[in-house]
PDB file of C-alpha atoms in Angstrom:
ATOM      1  CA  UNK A   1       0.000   0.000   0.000  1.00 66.00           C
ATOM      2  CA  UNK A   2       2.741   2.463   0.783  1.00 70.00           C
ATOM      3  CA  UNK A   3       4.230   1.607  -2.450  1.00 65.00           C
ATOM      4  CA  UNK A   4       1.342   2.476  -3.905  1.00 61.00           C
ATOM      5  CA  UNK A   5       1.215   5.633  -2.482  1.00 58.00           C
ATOM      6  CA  UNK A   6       4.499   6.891  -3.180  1.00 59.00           C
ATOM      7  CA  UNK A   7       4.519   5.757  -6.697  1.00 52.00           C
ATOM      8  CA  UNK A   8       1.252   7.880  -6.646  1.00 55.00           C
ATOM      9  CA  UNK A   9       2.861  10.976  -5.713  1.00 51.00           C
ATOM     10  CA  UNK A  10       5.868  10.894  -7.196  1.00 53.00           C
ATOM     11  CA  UNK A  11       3.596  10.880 -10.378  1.00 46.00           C
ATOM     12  CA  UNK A  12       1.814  13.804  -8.885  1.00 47.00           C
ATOM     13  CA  UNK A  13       5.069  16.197  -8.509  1.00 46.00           C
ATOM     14  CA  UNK A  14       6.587  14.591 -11.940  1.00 44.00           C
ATOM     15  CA  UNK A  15       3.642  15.585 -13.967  1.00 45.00           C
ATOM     16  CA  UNK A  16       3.145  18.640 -12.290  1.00 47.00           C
ATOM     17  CA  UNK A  17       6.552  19.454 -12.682  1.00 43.00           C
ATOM     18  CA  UNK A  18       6.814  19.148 -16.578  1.00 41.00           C
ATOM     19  CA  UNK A  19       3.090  21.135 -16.858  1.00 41.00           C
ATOM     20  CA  UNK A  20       4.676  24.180 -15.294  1.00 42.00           C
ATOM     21  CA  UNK A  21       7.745  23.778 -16.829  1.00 46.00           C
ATOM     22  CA  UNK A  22       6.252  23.253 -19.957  1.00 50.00           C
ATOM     23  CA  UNK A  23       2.875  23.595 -20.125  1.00 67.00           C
ATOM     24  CA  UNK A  24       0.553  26.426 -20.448  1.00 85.00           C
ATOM     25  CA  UNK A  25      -1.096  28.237 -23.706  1.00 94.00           C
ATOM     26  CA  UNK A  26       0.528  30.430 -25.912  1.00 96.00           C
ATOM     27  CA  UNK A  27      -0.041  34.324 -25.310  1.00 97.00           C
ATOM     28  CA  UNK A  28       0.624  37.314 -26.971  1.00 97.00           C
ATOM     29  CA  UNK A  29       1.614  40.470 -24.266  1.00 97.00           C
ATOM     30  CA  UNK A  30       1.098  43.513 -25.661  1.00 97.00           C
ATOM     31  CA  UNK A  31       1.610  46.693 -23.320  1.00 96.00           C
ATOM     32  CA  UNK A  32       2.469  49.709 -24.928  1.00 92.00           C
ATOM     33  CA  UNK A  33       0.946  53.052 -25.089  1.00 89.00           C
ATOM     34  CA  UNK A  34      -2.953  53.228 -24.201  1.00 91.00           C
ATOM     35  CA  UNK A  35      -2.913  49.022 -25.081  1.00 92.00           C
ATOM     36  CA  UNK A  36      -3.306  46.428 -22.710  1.00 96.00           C
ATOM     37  CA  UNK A  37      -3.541  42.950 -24.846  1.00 96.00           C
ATOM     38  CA  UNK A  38      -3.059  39.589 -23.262  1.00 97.00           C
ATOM     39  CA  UNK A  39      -4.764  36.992 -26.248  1.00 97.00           C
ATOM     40  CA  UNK A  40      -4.373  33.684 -25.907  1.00 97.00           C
ATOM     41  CA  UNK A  41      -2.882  32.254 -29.475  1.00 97.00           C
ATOM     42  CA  UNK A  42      -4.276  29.121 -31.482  1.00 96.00           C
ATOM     43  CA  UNK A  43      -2.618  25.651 -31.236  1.00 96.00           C
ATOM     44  CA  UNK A  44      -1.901  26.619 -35.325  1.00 96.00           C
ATOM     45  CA  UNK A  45      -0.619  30.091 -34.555  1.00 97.00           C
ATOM     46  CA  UNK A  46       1.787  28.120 -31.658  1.00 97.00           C
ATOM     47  CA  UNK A  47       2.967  25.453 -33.869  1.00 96.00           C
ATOM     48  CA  UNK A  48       4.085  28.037 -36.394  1.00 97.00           C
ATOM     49  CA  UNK A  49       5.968  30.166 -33.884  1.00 98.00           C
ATOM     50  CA  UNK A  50       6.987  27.492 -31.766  1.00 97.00           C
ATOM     51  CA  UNK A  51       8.716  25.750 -34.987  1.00 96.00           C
ATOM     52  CA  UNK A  52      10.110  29.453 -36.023  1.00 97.00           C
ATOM     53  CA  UNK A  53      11.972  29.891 -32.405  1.00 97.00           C
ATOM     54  CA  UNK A  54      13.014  26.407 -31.864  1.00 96.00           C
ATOM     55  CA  UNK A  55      15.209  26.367 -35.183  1.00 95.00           C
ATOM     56  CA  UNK A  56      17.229  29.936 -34.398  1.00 97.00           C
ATOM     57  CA  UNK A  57      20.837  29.555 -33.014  1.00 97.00           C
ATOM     58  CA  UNK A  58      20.699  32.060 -30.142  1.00 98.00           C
ATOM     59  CA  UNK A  59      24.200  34.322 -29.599  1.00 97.00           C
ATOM     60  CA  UNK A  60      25.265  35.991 -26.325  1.00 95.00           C
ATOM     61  CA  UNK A  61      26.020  39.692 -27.902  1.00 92.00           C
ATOM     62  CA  UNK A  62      22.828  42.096 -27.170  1.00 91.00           C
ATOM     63  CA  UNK A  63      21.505  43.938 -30.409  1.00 93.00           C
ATOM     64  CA  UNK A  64      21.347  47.710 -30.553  1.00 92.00           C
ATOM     65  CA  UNK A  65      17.413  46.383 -30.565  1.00 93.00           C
ATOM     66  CA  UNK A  66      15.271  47.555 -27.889  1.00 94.00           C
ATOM     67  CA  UNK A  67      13.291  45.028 -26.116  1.00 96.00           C
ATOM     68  CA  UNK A  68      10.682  44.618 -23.810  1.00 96.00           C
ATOM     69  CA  UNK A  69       8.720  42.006 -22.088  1.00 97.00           C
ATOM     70  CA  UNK A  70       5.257  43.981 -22.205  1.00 96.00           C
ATOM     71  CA  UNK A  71       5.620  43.315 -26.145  1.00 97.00           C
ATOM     72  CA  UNK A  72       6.418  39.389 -26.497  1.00 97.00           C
ATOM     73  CA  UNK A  73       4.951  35.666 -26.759  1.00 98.00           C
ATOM     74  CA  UNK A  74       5.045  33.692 -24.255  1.00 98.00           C
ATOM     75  CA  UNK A  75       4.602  29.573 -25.522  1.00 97.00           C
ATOM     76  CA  UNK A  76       4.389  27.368 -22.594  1.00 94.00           C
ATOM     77  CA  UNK A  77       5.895  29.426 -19.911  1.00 93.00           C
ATOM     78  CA  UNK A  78       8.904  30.802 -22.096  1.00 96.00           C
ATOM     79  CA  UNK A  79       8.828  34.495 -23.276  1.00 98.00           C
ATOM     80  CA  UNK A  80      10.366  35.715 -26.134  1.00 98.00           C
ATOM     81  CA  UNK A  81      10.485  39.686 -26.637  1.00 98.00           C
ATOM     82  CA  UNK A  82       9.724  41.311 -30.010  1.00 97.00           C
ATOM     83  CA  UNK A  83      12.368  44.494 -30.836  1.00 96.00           C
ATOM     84  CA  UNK A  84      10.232  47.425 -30.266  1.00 95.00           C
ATOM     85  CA  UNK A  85      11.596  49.655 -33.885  1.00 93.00           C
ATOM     86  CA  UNK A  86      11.019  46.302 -36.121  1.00 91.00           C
ATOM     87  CA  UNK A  87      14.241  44.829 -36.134  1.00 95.00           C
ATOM     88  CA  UNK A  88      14.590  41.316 -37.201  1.00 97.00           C
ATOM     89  CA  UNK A  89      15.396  40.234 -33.761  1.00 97.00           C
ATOM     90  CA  UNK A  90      13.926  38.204 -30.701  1.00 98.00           C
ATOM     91  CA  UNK A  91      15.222  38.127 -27.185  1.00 98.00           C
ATOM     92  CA  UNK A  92      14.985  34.469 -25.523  1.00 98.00           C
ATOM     93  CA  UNK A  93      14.068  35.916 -21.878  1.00 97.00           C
ATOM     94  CA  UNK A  94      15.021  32.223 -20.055  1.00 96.00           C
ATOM     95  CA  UNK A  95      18.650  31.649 -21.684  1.00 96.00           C
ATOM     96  CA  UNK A  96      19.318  35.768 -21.730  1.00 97.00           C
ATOM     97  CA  UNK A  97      20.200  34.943 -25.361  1.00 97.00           C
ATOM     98  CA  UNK A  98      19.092  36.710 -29.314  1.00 98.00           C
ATOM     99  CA  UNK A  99      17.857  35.211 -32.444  1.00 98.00           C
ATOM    100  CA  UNK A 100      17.721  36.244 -35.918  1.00 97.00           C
ATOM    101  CA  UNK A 101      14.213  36.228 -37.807  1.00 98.00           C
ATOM    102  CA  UNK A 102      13.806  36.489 -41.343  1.00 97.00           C
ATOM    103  CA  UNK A 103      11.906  40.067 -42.907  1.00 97.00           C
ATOM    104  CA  UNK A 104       8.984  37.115 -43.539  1.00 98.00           C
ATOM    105  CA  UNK A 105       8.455  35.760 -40.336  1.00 98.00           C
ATOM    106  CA  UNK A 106       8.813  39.714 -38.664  1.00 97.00           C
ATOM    107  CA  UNK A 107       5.634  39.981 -40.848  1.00 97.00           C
ATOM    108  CA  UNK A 108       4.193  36.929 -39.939  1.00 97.00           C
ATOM    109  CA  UNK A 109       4.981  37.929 -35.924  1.00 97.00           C
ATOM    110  CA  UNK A 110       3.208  41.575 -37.118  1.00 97.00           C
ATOM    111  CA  UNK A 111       0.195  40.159 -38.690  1.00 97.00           C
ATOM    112  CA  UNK A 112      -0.440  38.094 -35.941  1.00 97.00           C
ATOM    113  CA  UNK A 113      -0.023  41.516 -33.631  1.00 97.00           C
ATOM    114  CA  UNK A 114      -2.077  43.169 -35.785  1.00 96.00           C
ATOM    115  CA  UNK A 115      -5.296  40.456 -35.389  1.00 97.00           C
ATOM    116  CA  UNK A 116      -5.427  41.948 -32.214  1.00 96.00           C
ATOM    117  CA  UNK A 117      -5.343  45.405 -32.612  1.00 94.00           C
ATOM    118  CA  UNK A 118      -1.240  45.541 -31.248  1.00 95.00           C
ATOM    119  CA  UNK A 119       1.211  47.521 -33.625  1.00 91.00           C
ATOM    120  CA  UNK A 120       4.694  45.492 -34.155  1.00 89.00           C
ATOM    121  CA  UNK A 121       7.061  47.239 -34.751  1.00 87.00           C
ATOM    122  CA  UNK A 122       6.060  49.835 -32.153  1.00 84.00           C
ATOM    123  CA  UNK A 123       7.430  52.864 -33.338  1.00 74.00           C
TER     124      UNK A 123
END
């Protein structure tokens, strides 16, 4: 029985472990100006971005880029900030770390911005 139990919990604290390590839905954070946007993004819309991110080699050096977590995605947990003046650049918030996006996916990040009323790039 105390087998049982353990083997119970230790399920419990692994599966809550992974769900807020890597769980949760896929927002879009948009504070900026007058705008207060938190949306929660489509499985589709995640996919796409999650696929975009994942396949960027991230590099130490900061960008003249500004950056800002009120302006971001967050997919499962992880938040990614959008440069403010439409560079093609993304800050990895968890590893510190920069990416490179192509001018296509920067308008793919703005359309998806702009479904909810949220200007990208900013200014």
């Amino acid at each position: 029985m105390t087998k049982k139990i353990i083997s119970i919990l230790l399920l419990v604290c692994v599966l809550f472990t992974v769900t807020a390590c890597f769980g949760g839905p896929t927002t879009l954070n948009y504070k900026y100006k007058d705008a207060d946007i938190h949306e929660t993004l489509s499985d589709d819309t995640t996919a796409r971005l999650k696929a975009m991110f994942d396949s960027k080699q991230r590099y130490d050096n900061k960008p003249k880029s500004e950056f800002d977590d009120n302006v971001s995605i967050s997919i499962g947990g992880r938040l990614y900030d959008i440069a403010l003046n439409g560079d093609t650049k993304v800050k990895d918030v968890a590893v510190n770390k920069y990416f490179n996006i192509t001018d296509e996916e920067l308008k793919e990040i703005s359309d998806i911005f702009a479904k909810y009323n949220a200007q990208v790039p900013c200014y």
